PDB file of C-alpha atoms and ligand atoms in Angstrom:
ATOM      1  CA  MET A  22      -0.249  -0.257  -0.203  1.00  0.00           C
ATOM      2  CA  SER A  23       1.373   3.571  -0.723  1.00  0.00           C
ATOM      3  CA  GLY A  24       2.018   5.430   2.266  1.00  0.00           C
ATOM      4  CA  GLY A  25       0.955   8.888   0.423  1.00  0.00           C
ATOM      5  CA  MET A  26      -1.546  11.155   1.412  1.00  0.00           C
ATOM      6  CA  LYS A  27      -5.024  10.697  -0.515  1.00  0.00           C
ATOM      7  CA  THR A  28      -6.297  13.787  -1.970  1.00  0.00           C
ATOM      8  CA  GLN A  29      -9.091  15.019   0.231  1.00  0.00           C
ATOM      9  CA  ARG A  30     -12.363  15.534  -1.962  1.00  0.00           C
ATOM     10  CA  VAL A  31     -14.258  18.960  -1.794  1.00  0.00           C
ATOM     11  CA  THR A  32     -17.690  18.463  -0.327  1.00  0.00           C
ATOM     12  CA  ILE A  33     -20.807  20.135   0.118  1.00  0.00           C
ATOM     13  CA  HIS A  34     -19.784  21.187   3.108  1.00  0.00           C
ATOM     14  CA  THR A  35     -16.560  22.333   2.527  1.00  0.00           C
ATOM     15  CA  LEU A  36     -17.944  24.777   0.014  1.00  0.00           C
ATOM     16  CA  ARG A  37     -20.031  26.404   3.002  1.00  0.00           C
ATOM     17  CA  GLN A  38     -16.951  26.678   5.052  1.00  0.00           C
ATOM     18  CA  MET A  39     -15.404  28.697   2.272  1.00  0.00           C
ATOM     19  CA  LYS A  40     -18.420  31.101   2.282  1.00  0.00           C
ATOM     20  CA  GLU A  41     -17.943  31.584   6.073  1.00  0.00           C
ATOM     21  CA  ARG A  42     -13.807  32.134   5.814  1.00  0.00           C
ATOM     22  CA  GLY A  43     -14.564  34.486   3.116  1.00  0.00           C
ATOM     23  CA  GLU A  44     -12.553  32.071   0.533  1.00  0.00           C
ATOM     24  CA  LYS A  45     -13.880  32.188  -3.144  1.00  0.00           C
ATOM     25  CA  ILE A  46     -15.070  29.197  -4.976  1.00  0.00           C
ATOM     26  CA  ALA A  47     -13.608  28.304  -8.505  1.00  0.00           C
ATOM     27  CA  MET A  48     -16.525  26.405 -10.282  1.00  0.00           C
ATOM     28  CA  LEU A  49     -15.551  25.089 -14.163  1.00  0.00           C
ATOM     29  CA  THR A  50     -17.797  22.845 -16.583  1.00  0.00           C
ATOM     30  CA  ALA A  51     -16.248  19.971 -17.925  1.00  0.00           C
ATOM     31  CA  TYR A  52     -17.346  17.069 -20.008  1.00  0.00           C
ATOM     32  CA  ASP A  53     -14.669  14.373 -20.223  1.00  0.00           C
ATOM     33  CA  ALA A  54     -12.312  12.491 -18.234  1.00  0.00           C
ATOM     34  CA  THR A  55      -9.217  14.454 -19.946  1.00  0.00           C
ATOM     35  CA  PHE A  56     -10.666  17.995 -19.328  1.00  0.00           C
ATOM     36  CA  ALA A  57     -11.947  16.832 -15.612  1.00  0.00           C
ATOM     37  CA  ARG A  58      -8.201  16.048 -14.723  1.00  0.00           C
ATOM     38  CA  LEU A  59      -6.836  18.940 -15.934  1.00  0.00           C
ATOM     39  CA  LEU A  60      -9.351  21.269 -14.669  1.00  0.00           C
ATOM     40  CA  ASP A  61      -8.909  19.075 -11.012  1.00  0.00           C
ATOM     41  CA  GLU A  62      -4.828  19.535 -11.155  1.00  0.00           C
ATOM     42  CA  GLY A  63      -5.482  22.973 -12.039  1.00  0.00           C
ATOM     43  CA  GLY A  64      -7.239  23.897  -8.559  1.00  0.00           C
ATOM     44  CA  ALA A  65     -10.654  24.175  -9.357  1.00  0.00           C
ATOM     45  CA  ASP A  66     -13.003  23.319  -6.211  1.00  0.00           C
ATOM     46  CA  VAL A  67     -16.022  22.534  -8.238  1.00  0.00           C
ATOM     47  CA  LEU A  68     -16.599  20.936 -11.810  1.00  0.00           C
ATOM     48  CA  LEU A  69     -19.918  20.921 -12.864  1.00  0.00           C
ATOM     49  CA  VAL A  70     -21.316  18.469 -15.834  1.00  0.00           C
ATOM     50  CA  GLY A  71     -23.321  21.366 -17.506  1.00  0.00           C
ATOM     51  CA  ASP A  72     -26.285  20.352 -19.991  1.00  0.00           C
ATOM     52  CA  SER A  73     -24.298  23.158 -21.902  1.00  0.00           C
ATOM     53  CA  LEU A  74     -22.495  19.867 -23.201  1.00  0.00           C
ATOM     54  CA  GLY A  75     -25.436  20.374 -25.748  1.00  0.00           C
ATOM     55  CA  MET A  76     -24.335  23.367 -27.319  1.00  0.00           C
ATOM     56  CA  VAL A  77     -20.180  22.890 -26.698  1.00  0.00           C
ATOM     57  CA  ILE A  78     -19.776  19.375 -27.484  1.00  0.00           C
ATOM     58  CA  GLN A  79     -23.113  18.154 -29.345  1.00  0.00           C
ATOM     59  CA  GLY A  80     -23.409  21.563 -31.620  1.00  0.00           C
ATOM     60  CA  ASN A  81     -27.235  22.188 -30.889  1.00  0.00           C
ATOM     61  CA  ASP A  82     -28.168  26.103 -30.496  1.00  0.00           C
ATOM     62  CA  THR A  83     -29.531  25.568 -26.962  1.00  0.00           C
ATOM     63  CA  THR A  84     -29.141  22.796 -24.451  1.00  0.00           C
ATOM     64  CA  LEU A  85     -32.943  21.225 -24.852  1.00  0.00           C
ATOM     65  CA  PRO A  86     -31.816  18.497 -26.630  1.00  0.00           C
ATOM     66  CA  VAL A  87     -29.839  16.625 -23.876  1.00  0.00           C
ATOM     67  CA  THR A  88     -31.026  13.274 -22.329  1.00  0.00           C
ATOM     68  CA  LEU A  89     -30.391  12.398 -18.829  1.00  0.00           C
ATOM     69  CA  ASP A  90     -28.661   8.957 -20.711  1.00  0.00           C
ATOM     70  CA  GLU A  91     -26.374  11.661 -22.351  1.00  0.00           C
ATOM     71  CA  MET A  92     -25.500  13.259 -18.970  1.00  0.00           C
ATOM     72  CA  ALA A  93     -24.894  10.163 -16.874  1.00  0.00           C
ATOM     73  CA  TYR A  94     -22.391   9.245 -19.720  1.00  0.00           C
ATOM     74  CA  HIS A  95     -20.492  12.589 -19.327  1.00  0.00           C
ATOM     75  CA  CYS A  96     -20.616  12.294 -15.300  1.00  0.00           C
ATOM     76  CA  ARG A  97     -19.022   9.120 -15.457  1.00  0.00           C
ATOM     77  CA  ALA A  98     -16.102  10.228 -17.445  1.00  0.00           C
ATOM     78  CA  VAL A  99     -15.748  13.226 -15.628  1.00  0.00           C
ATOM     79  CA  VAL A 100     -15.966  11.761 -11.856  1.00  0.00           C
ATOM     80  CA  ARG A 101     -12.862   9.253 -13.316  1.00  0.00           C
ATOM     81  CA  GLY A 102     -10.989  12.293 -14.473  1.00  0.00           C
ATOM     82  CA  THR A 103     -11.103  14.030 -10.458  1.00  0.00           C
ATOM     83  CA  LYS A 104      -9.396  13.292  -7.063  1.00  0.00           C
ATOM     84  CA  ARG A 105      -9.877  16.718  -5.245  1.00  0.00           C
ATOM     85  CA  ALA A 106     -13.233  18.530  -6.920  1.00  0.00           C
ATOM     86  CA  HIS A 107     -17.090  17.957  -6.003  1.00  0.00           C
ATOM     87  CA  VAL A 108     -18.653  16.733  -9.610  1.00  0.00           C
ATOM     88  CA  VAL A 109     -21.895  18.094  -9.841  1.00  0.00           C
ATOM     89  CA  GLY A 110     -24.615  16.704 -12.426  1.00  0.00           C
ATOM     90  CA  ASP A 111     -26.981  18.828 -14.537  1.00  0.00           C
ATOM     91  CA  MET A 112     -30.281  17.418 -14.773  1.00  0.00           C
ATOM     92  CA  PRO A 113     -31.424  18.025 -18.003  1.00  0.00           C
ATOM     93  CA  PHE A 114     -34.310  19.455 -19.642  1.00  0.00           C
ATOM     94  CA  MET A 115     -37.783  17.858 -18.202  1.00  0.00           C
ATOM     95  CA  THR A 116     -36.357  15.066 -16.195  1.00  0.00           C
ATOM     96  CA  TYR A 117     -37.960  17.087 -13.345  1.00  0.00           C
ATOM     97  CA  GLN A 118     -40.012  19.535 -14.356  1.00  0.00           C
ATOM     98  CA  SER A 119     -43.458  17.441 -15.183  1.00  0.00           C
ATOM     99  CA  SER A 120     -43.406  16.142 -11.388  1.00  0.00           C
ATOM    100  CA  VAL A 121     -41.416  15.712  -8.081  1.00  0.00           C
ATOM    101  CA  ALA A 122     -41.630  11.749  -8.442  1.00  0.00           C
ATOM    102  CA  GLU A 123     -39.933  12.039 -11.718  1.00  0.00           C
ATOM    103  CA  GLY A 124     -37.742  14.616 -10.676  1.00  0.00           C
ATOM    104  CA  MET A 125     -36.666  12.467  -7.567  1.00  0.00           C
ATOM    105  CA  ALA A 126     -36.529   9.177 -10.151  1.00  0.00           C
ATOM    106  CA  ASN A 127     -33.932  10.932 -12.346  1.00  0.00           C
ATOM    107  CA  ALA A 128     -32.317  12.873  -9.842  1.00  0.00           C
ATOM    108  CA  GLY A 129     -31.439   9.176  -8.174  1.00  0.00           C
ATOM    109  CA  LYS A 130     -30.168   7.782 -11.824  1.00  0.00           C
ATOM    110  CA  LEU A 131     -27.732  11.049 -12.362  1.00  0.00           C
ATOM    111  CA  ILE A 132     -26.098   9.733  -8.894  1.00  0.00           C
ATOM    112  CA  LYS A 133     -26.390   6.338  -9.371  1.00  0.00           C
ATOM    113  CA  GLU A 134     -25.225   6.062 -13.002  1.00  0.00           C
ATOM    114  CA  GLY A 135     -23.302   9.069 -13.200  1.00  0.00           C
ATOM    115  CA  GLY A 136     -21.335   8.797 -10.042  1.00  0.00           C
ATOM    116  CA  CYS A 137     -21.364  12.519  -9.410  1.00  0.00           C
ATOM    117  CA  HIS A 138     -21.799  13.785  -6.060  1.00  0.00           C
ATOM    118  CA  SER A 139     -24.308  16.334  -6.465  1.00  0.00           C
ATOM    119  CA  VAL A 140     -27.489  17.567  -9.250  1.00  0.00           C
ATOM    120  CA  LYS A 141     -28.015  21.129 -10.135  1.00  0.00           C
ATOM    121  CA  LEU A 142     -31.546  21.807 -11.302  1.00  0.00           C
ATOM    122  CA  GLU A 143     -32.803  24.978 -12.788  1.00  0.00           C
ATOM    123  CA  GLY A 144     -35.769  27.157 -11.396  1.00  0.00           C
ATOM    124  CA  GLY A 145     -36.862  28.963  -8.437  1.00  0.00           C
ATOM    125  CA  ALA A 146     -39.957  28.635  -5.469  1.00  0.00           C
ATOM    126  CA  GLN A 147     -41.947  26.199  -7.847  1.00  0.00           C
ATOM    127  CA  HIS A 148     -39.377  23.419  -7.044  1.00  0.00           C
ATOM    128  CA  ALA A 149     -39.131  24.021  -3.614  1.00  0.00           C
ATOM    129  CA  GLU A 150     -41.005  20.601  -2.863  1.00  0.00           C
ATOM    130  CA  LEU A 151     -38.623  18.239  -4.922  1.00  0.00           C
ATOM    131  CA  VAL A 152     -35.540  20.114  -3.852  1.00  0.00           C
ATOM    132  CA  SER A 153     -36.300  19.395  -0.176  1.00  0.00           C
ATOM    133  CA  ARG A 154     -37.382  15.711  -1.295  1.00  0.00           C
ATOM    134  CA  LEU A 155     -34.097  15.043  -2.843  1.00  0.00           C
ATOM    135  CA  VAL A 156     -32.081  16.364   0.056  1.00  0.00           C
ATOM    136  CA  ALA A 157     -34.316  14.469   2.502  1.00  0.00           C
ATOM    137  CA  ALA A 158     -33.129  11.345   0.327  1.00  0.00           C
ATOM    138  CA  GLY A 159     -29.722  12.124   0.511  1.00  0.00           C
ATOM    139  CA  ILE A 160     -28.855  13.842  -2.362  1.00  0.00           C
ATOM    140  CA  PRO A 161     -27.245  17.377  -2.269  1.00  0.00           C
ATOM    141  CA  VAL A 162     -28.851  19.936  -4.762  1.00  0.00           C
ATOM    142  CA  MET A 163     -27.184  23.054  -5.859  1.00  0.00           C
ATOM    143  CA  GLY A 164     -30.099  25.281  -7.345  1.00  0.00           C
ATOM    144  CA  HIS A 165     -29.980  27.928 -10.402  1.00  0.00           C
ATOM    145  CA  ILE A 166     -31.920  31.244 -10.965  1.00  0.00           C
ATOM    146  CA  GLY A 167     -31.723  33.863 -13.465  1.00  0.00           C
ATOM    147  CA  LEU A 168     -30.893  33.333 -16.893  1.00  0.00           C
ATOM    148  CA  THR A 169     -32.069  29.792 -17.071  1.00  0.00           C
ATOM    149  CA  PRO A 170     -31.174  28.471 -20.172  1.00  0.00           C
ATOM    150  CA  GLN A 171     -33.778  25.659 -20.318  1.00  0.00           C
ATOM    151  CA  SER A 172     -36.308  28.340 -20.427  1.00  0.00           C
ATOM    152  CA  TYR A 173     -35.058  29.710 -23.589  1.00  0.00           C
ATOM    153  CA  HIS A 174     -38.099  29.974 -25.156  1.00  0.00           C
ATOM    154  CA  GLN A 175     -39.982  31.393 -22.272  1.00  0.00           C
ATOM    155  CA  LEU A 176     -37.438  33.913 -22.060  1.00  0.00           C
ATOM    156  CA  GLY A 177     -37.172  34.628 -25.646  1.00  0.00           C
ATOM    157  CA  GLY A 178     -33.401  33.945 -26.064  1.00  0.00           C
ATOM    158  CA  PHE A 179     -30.349  34.520 -23.467  1.00  0.00           C
ATOM    159  CA  LYS A 180     -31.116  37.384 -22.051  1.00  0.00           C
ATOM    160  CA  VAL A 181     -30.180  39.048 -18.338  1.00  0.00           C
ATOM    161  CA  GLN A 182     -32.488  38.830 -15.993  1.00  0.00           C
ATOM    162  CA  GLY A 183     -34.015  40.741 -12.843  1.00  0.00           C
ATOM    163  CA  ARG A 184     -34.134  44.421 -14.413  1.00  0.00           C
ATOM    164  CA  GLU A 185     -37.805  44.439 -15.269  1.00  0.00           C
ATOM    165  CA  THR A 186     -40.450  45.354 -12.377  1.00  0.00           C
ATOM    166  CA  GLY A 187     -40.306  43.707  -9.769  1.00  0.00           C
ATOM    167  CA  GLY A 188     -37.538  41.537 -11.107  1.00  0.00           C
ATOM    168  CA  ARG A 189     -35.442  42.050  -7.876  1.00  0.00           C
ATOM    169  CA  GLU A 190     -37.849  41.066  -5.408  1.00  0.00           C
ATOM    170  CA  ARG A 191     -38.902  37.920  -7.306  1.00  0.00           C
ATOM    171  CA  LEU A 192     -35.325  36.692  -7.619  1.00  0.00           C
ATOM    172  CA  VAL A 193     -34.419  37.464  -4.058  1.00  0.00           C
ATOM    173  CA  ALA A 194     -37.579  35.647  -2.826  1.00  0.00           C
ATOM    174  CA  ASP A 195     -36.723  32.286  -5.165  1.00  0.00           C
ATOM    175  CA  ALA A 196     -33.168  32.619  -3.429  1.00  0.00           C
ATOM    176  CA  LEU A 197     -34.730  32.544  -0.006  1.00  0.00           C
ATOM    177  CA  ALA A 198     -37.114  29.238  -0.736  1.00  0.00           C
ATOM    178  CA  LEU A 199     -34.402  27.565  -2.614  1.00  0.00           C
ATOM    179  CA  GLU A 200     -32.280  27.856   0.488  1.00  0.00           C
ATOM    180  CA  GLU A 201     -35.171  27.335   3.058  1.00  0.00           C
ATOM    181  CA  ALA A 202     -35.948  24.086   0.656  1.00  0.00           C
ATOM    182  CA  GLY A 203     -32.103  23.179   1.083  1.00  0.00           C
ATOM    183  CA  VAL A 204     -29.883  23.656  -1.721  1.00  0.00           C
ATOM    184  CA  TYR A 205     -26.022  23.569  -0.779  1.00  0.00           C
ATOM    185  CA  ALA A 206     -25.192  26.274  -3.340  1.00  0.00           C
ATOM    186  CA  LEU A 207     -27.034  28.537  -5.919  1.00  0.00           C
ATOM    187  CA  VAL A 208     -25.866  29.658  -9.390  1.00  0.00           C
ATOM    188  CA  LEU A 209     -26.954  33.290 -10.128  1.00  0.00           C
ATOM    189  CA  GLU A 210     -26.548  33.731 -14.071  1.00  0.00           C
ATOM    190  CA  ALA A 211     -27.322  36.731 -15.918  1.00  0.00           C
ATOM    191  CA  ILE A 212     -28.259  39.079 -13.455  1.00  0.00           C
ATOM    192  CA  PRO A 213     -27.183  42.635 -12.192  1.00  0.00           C
ATOM    193  CA  ALA A 214     -24.437  42.585 -10.173  1.00  0.00           C
ATOM    194  CA  ASP A 215     -26.372  44.457  -7.261  1.00  0.00           C
ATOM    195  CA  ILE A 216     -29.113  42.181  -7.345  1.00  0.00           C
ATOM    196  CA  ALA A 217     -26.437  39.188  -6.968  1.00  0.00           C
ATOM    197  CA  ARG A 218     -24.743  41.179  -3.889  1.00  0.00           C
ATOM    198  CA  GLU A 219     -28.012  41.566  -2.071  1.00  0.00           C
ATOM    199  CA  ILE A 220     -28.568  37.614  -2.964  1.00  0.00           C
ATOM    200  CA  THR A 221     -25.075  36.711  -1.535  1.00  0.00           C
ATOM    201  CA  GLU A 222     -25.493  38.892   1.307  1.00  0.00           C
ATOM    202  CA  LYS A 223     -29.219  37.592   2.396  1.00  0.00           C
ATOM    203  CA  LEU A 224     -28.247  33.634   1.915  1.00  0.00           C
ATOM    204  CA  THR A 225     -26.070  31.422   4.828  1.00  0.00           C
ATOM    205  CA  ILE A 226     -25.176  28.890   1.300  1.00  0.00           C
ATOM    206  CA  PRO A 227     -22.534  29.763  -0.918  1.00  0.00           C
ATOM    207  CA  THR A 228     -23.628  31.610  -4.467  1.00  0.00           C
ATOM    208  CA  ILE A 229     -21.725  30.572  -7.866  1.00  0.00           C
ATOM    209  CA  GLY A 230     -22.146  33.689 -10.479  1.00  0.00           C
ATOM    210  CA  ILE A 231     -21.513  33.437 -14.220  1.00  0.00           C
ATOM    211  CA  GLY A 232     -22.480  37.023 -15.391  1.00  0.00           C
ATOM    212  CA  ALA A 233     -23.410  38.348 -11.724  1.00  0.00           C
ATOM    213  CA  GLY A 234     -20.585  40.143 -10.748  1.00  0.00           C
ATOM    214  CA  VAL A 235     -17.643  39.989  -8.002  1.00  0.00           C
ATOM    215  CA  ALA A 236     -19.625  39.897  -5.008  1.00  0.00           C
ATOM    216  CA  CYS A 237     -20.651  36.206  -5.535  1.00  0.00           C
ATOM    217  CA  ASP A 238     -19.187  33.806  -3.595  1.00  0.00           C
ATOM    218  CA  GLY A 239     -17.556  32.298  -6.274  1.00  0.00           C
ATOM    219  CA  GLN A 240     -17.834  32.086 -10.453  1.00  0.00           C
ATOM    220  CA  VAL A 241     -18.423  29.658 -12.904  1.00  0.00           C
ATOM    221  CA  LEU A 242     -17.571  29.650 -16.227  1.00  0.00           C
ATOM    222  CA  VAL A 243     -18.087  27.252 -19.260  1.00  0.00           C
ATOM    223  CA  SER A 244     -14.412  26.046 -19.293  1.00  0.00           C
ATOM    224  CA  TYR A 245     -14.543  25.721 -23.413  1.00  0.00           C
ATOM    225  CA  ASP A 246     -15.853  29.563 -23.079  1.00  0.00           C
ATOM    226  CA  MET A 247     -12.802  30.699 -20.534  1.00  0.00           C
ATOM    227  CA  LEU A 248     -10.066  28.666 -22.494  1.00  0.00           C
ATOM    228  CA  GLY A 249     -10.771  30.392 -25.974  1.00  0.00           C
ATOM    229  CA  MET A 250     -12.220  27.448 -27.810  1.00  0.00           C
ATOM    230  CA  ASP A 251     -14.221  29.444 -30.222  1.00  0.00           C
ATOM    231  CA  GLU A 252     -12.448  32.583 -31.190  1.00  0.00           C
ATOM    232  CA  THR A 253     -15.780  33.850 -32.487  1.00  0.00           C
ATOM    233  CA  PHE A 254     -17.717  33.460 -29.147  1.00  0.00           C
ATOM    234  CA  LYS A 255     -16.991  36.263 -26.355  1.00  0.00           C
ATOM    235  CA  PRO A 256     -19.970  37.292 -24.637  1.00  0.00           C
ATOM    236  CA  ARG A 257     -19.201  40.132 -21.882  1.00  0.00           C
ATOM    237  CA  PHE A 258     -19.426  37.784 -18.885  1.00  0.00           C
ATOM    238  CA  VAL A 259     -16.813  35.850 -20.063  1.00  0.00           C
ATOM    239  CA  ARG A 260     -13.105  36.168 -19.600  1.00  0.00           C
ATOM    240  CA  ARG A 261     -10.798  34.134 -22.070  1.00  0.00           C
ATOM    241  CA  PHE A 262      -7.815  33.136 -19.905  1.00  0.00           C
ATOM    242  CA  ALA A 263      -6.513  31.003 -22.793  1.00  0.00           C
ATOM    243  CA  THR A 264      -6.928  30.804 -26.485  1.00  0.00           C
ATOM    244  CA  LEU A 265      -6.900  27.230 -27.096  1.00  0.00           C
ATOM    245  CA  GLY A 266      -8.509  27.283 -30.465  1.00  0.00           C
ATOM    246  CA  THR A 267      -5.932  29.525 -31.845  1.00  0.00           C
ATOM    247  CA  THR A 268      -3.415  27.038 -30.404  1.00  0.00           C
ATOM    248  CA  ILE A 269      -5.300  23.596 -31.466  1.00  0.00           C
ATOM    249  CA  LYS A 270      -5.265  25.216 -35.397  1.00  0.00           C
ATOM    250  CA  ASP A 271      -1.694  26.093 -35.289  1.00  0.00           C
ATOM    251  CA  ALA A 272      -0.710  22.712 -34.054  1.00  0.00           C
ATOM    252  CA  VAL A 273      -2.924  20.886 -36.787  1.00  0.00           C
ATOM    253  CA  GLY A 274      -1.769  22.975 -39.340  1.00  0.00           C
ATOM    254  CA  GLN A 275       2.098  22.105 -38.418  1.00  0.00           C
ATOM    255  CA  TYR A 276       0.741  18.637 -37.849  1.00  0.00           C
ATOM    256  CA  VAL A 277      -0.405  18.810 -41.630  1.00  0.00           C
ATOM    257  CA  ALA A 278       2.690  20.301 -42.848  1.00  0.00           C
ATOM    258  CA  GLU A 279       4.959  17.860 -41.402  1.00  0.00           C
ATOM    259  CA  VAL A 280       2.579  14.810 -42.572  1.00  0.00           C
ATOM    260  CA  ARG A 281       2.784  16.502 -46.097  1.00  0.00           C
ATOM    261  CA  GLY A 282       6.678  16.995 -46.131  1.00  0.00           C
ATOM    262  CA  SER A 283       7.297  13.899 -44.901  1.00  0.00           C
ATOM    263  CA  THR A 284       9.191  15.314 -42.008  1.00  0.00           C
ATOM    264  CA  PHE A 285       6.586  13.573 -39.454  1.00  0.00           C
ATOM    265  CA  PRO A 286       7.312  10.293 -38.217  1.00  0.00           C
ATOM    266  CA  SER A 287      11.155  10.489 -37.908  1.00  0.00           C
ATOM    267  CA  ASP A 288      13.443   7.706 -37.256  1.00  0.00           C
ATOM    268  CA  ALA A 289      13.192   7.761 -33.698  1.00  0.00           C
ATOM    269  CA  GLU A 290       8.923   7.758 -33.925  1.00  0.00           C
ATOM    270  CA  SER A 291       9.287   4.788 -35.842  1.00  0.00           C
ATOM    271  CA  PHE A 292      10.307   0.883 -34.752  1.00  0.00           C
ATOM    272  CA  ALA A 293      12.637  -1.187 -36.285  1.00  0.00           C
ATOM    273  CA  VAL A 294      13.000  -4.844 -36.574  1.00  0.00           C
ATOM    274  CA  THR A 295      16.703  -4.690 -35.417  1.00  0.00           C
ATOM    275  CA  GLU A 296      15.848  -2.805 -32.051  1.00  0.00           C
ATOM    276  CA  LYS A 297      17.331  -4.498 -28.948  1.00  0.00           C
ATOM    277  CA  GLN A 298      13.961  -4.291 -26.961  1.00  0.00           C
ATOM    278  CA  ALA A 299      11.864  -7.432 -26.908  1.00  0.00           C
ATOM    279  CA  PRO A 300       9.413  -8.281 -29.890  1.00  0.00           C
ATOM    280  CA  GLN A 301       6.551  -7.340 -27.729  1.00  0.00           C
ATOM    281  CA  SER A 302       7.307  -4.465 -25.791  1.00  0.00           C
ATOM    282  CA  PRO A 303       4.876  -2.011 -24.725  1.00  0.00           C
ATOM    283  CA  LEU A 304       3.851   0.446 -26.738  1.00  0.00           C
ATOM    284  CA  TYR A 305       3.070   2.960 -24.282  1.00  0.00           C
ATOM    285  CA  SER A 306       5.534   3.472 -21.014  1.00  0.00           C
ATOM    286  CA  THR A 307       2.605   3.369 -18.230  1.00  0.00           C
ATOM    287  CA  VAL A 308       2.727   6.700 -16.895  1.00  0.00           C
ATOM    288  CA  ALA A 309       1.459   6.348 -13.368  1.00  0.00           C
ATOM    289  CA  LYS A 310      -2.427   6.929 -13.426  1.00  0.00           C
ATOM    290  CA  LYS A 311      -4.331   6.947 -10.699  1.00  0.00           C
TER     291      LYS A 311
HETATM  292  O1  LIG B   1     -25.076  23.782 -18.543  1.00  0.00           O
HETATM  293  C1  LIG B   1     -24.290  24.739 -17.687  1.00  0.00           C
HETATM  294  O2  LIG B   1     -22.980  24.831 -17.996  1.00  0.00           O
HETATM  295  C2  LIG B   1     -24.392  25.889 -16.636  1.00  0.00           C
HETATM  296  C3  LIG B   1     -23.579  26.711 -16.066  1.00  0.00           C
HETATM  297  C4  LIG B   1     -23.292  27.680 -17.615  1.00  0.00           C
HETATM  298  C5  LIG B   1     -24.000  27.375 -14.798  1.00  0.00           C
HETATM  299  O3  LIG B   1     -25.445  25.615 -16.337  1.00  0.00           O
END
């Protein structure tokens, strides 16, 4: 047995303590094991297997087509890639809106089959009963209010929320109702910064903002957006911390040129019959995995 210290997994209790200590929470989306490992090793506290995968992975215009089985598949991959981050699985559109019983069964499936550590669902006070039943069943729930992308058609598109008359009061009431029902954290998406500040001050659970200003207890971004995978997509609330889209295209261009010019592969990247290695030596050196 190895004598090394096992990495402590971030839990919903860690996140609450971070708010109490005034430590900001860094959350990112993840959809596969390789990215999850990089984001985990980079220090992200929470990885959300967001239904945004319907857009950035599947290429749809909205998150609406994503299924529960697809979410479970991506959750399994992300969990396998992590050691420290808390992994949240998004409940897809129409897997919890029609009844509490259906929401319970589907959240249970995401935890059992996806292996994620908690679930996230969109919407306010209307989901209070479902949230309290899930929490009573031992399933931690992250809430999500403001711009809720599953209501794309109802909202008339991806738009900042809460500016209309009564909007602030409605958002505050939804936040308080969800906290009361038992959510352990709340995503605030695309709402004015001063409303997010008010909600953050009123709640004892952490708020995680996306396009909701700096006062939130933490921030979340779609990893593909903050890594600059798509040079044409740069909404105001996204900061690009890398330009991987350009880096990848440059690398592919270089590869294509070297294949065409017969400079790849070199002799060192090829095999010879006469080498001293055993004929059936492994193709890859096994770098320590986990
Ligand atoms: O699906 C998603 O990625 C999300 C985040 C943007 C919060 O819900």
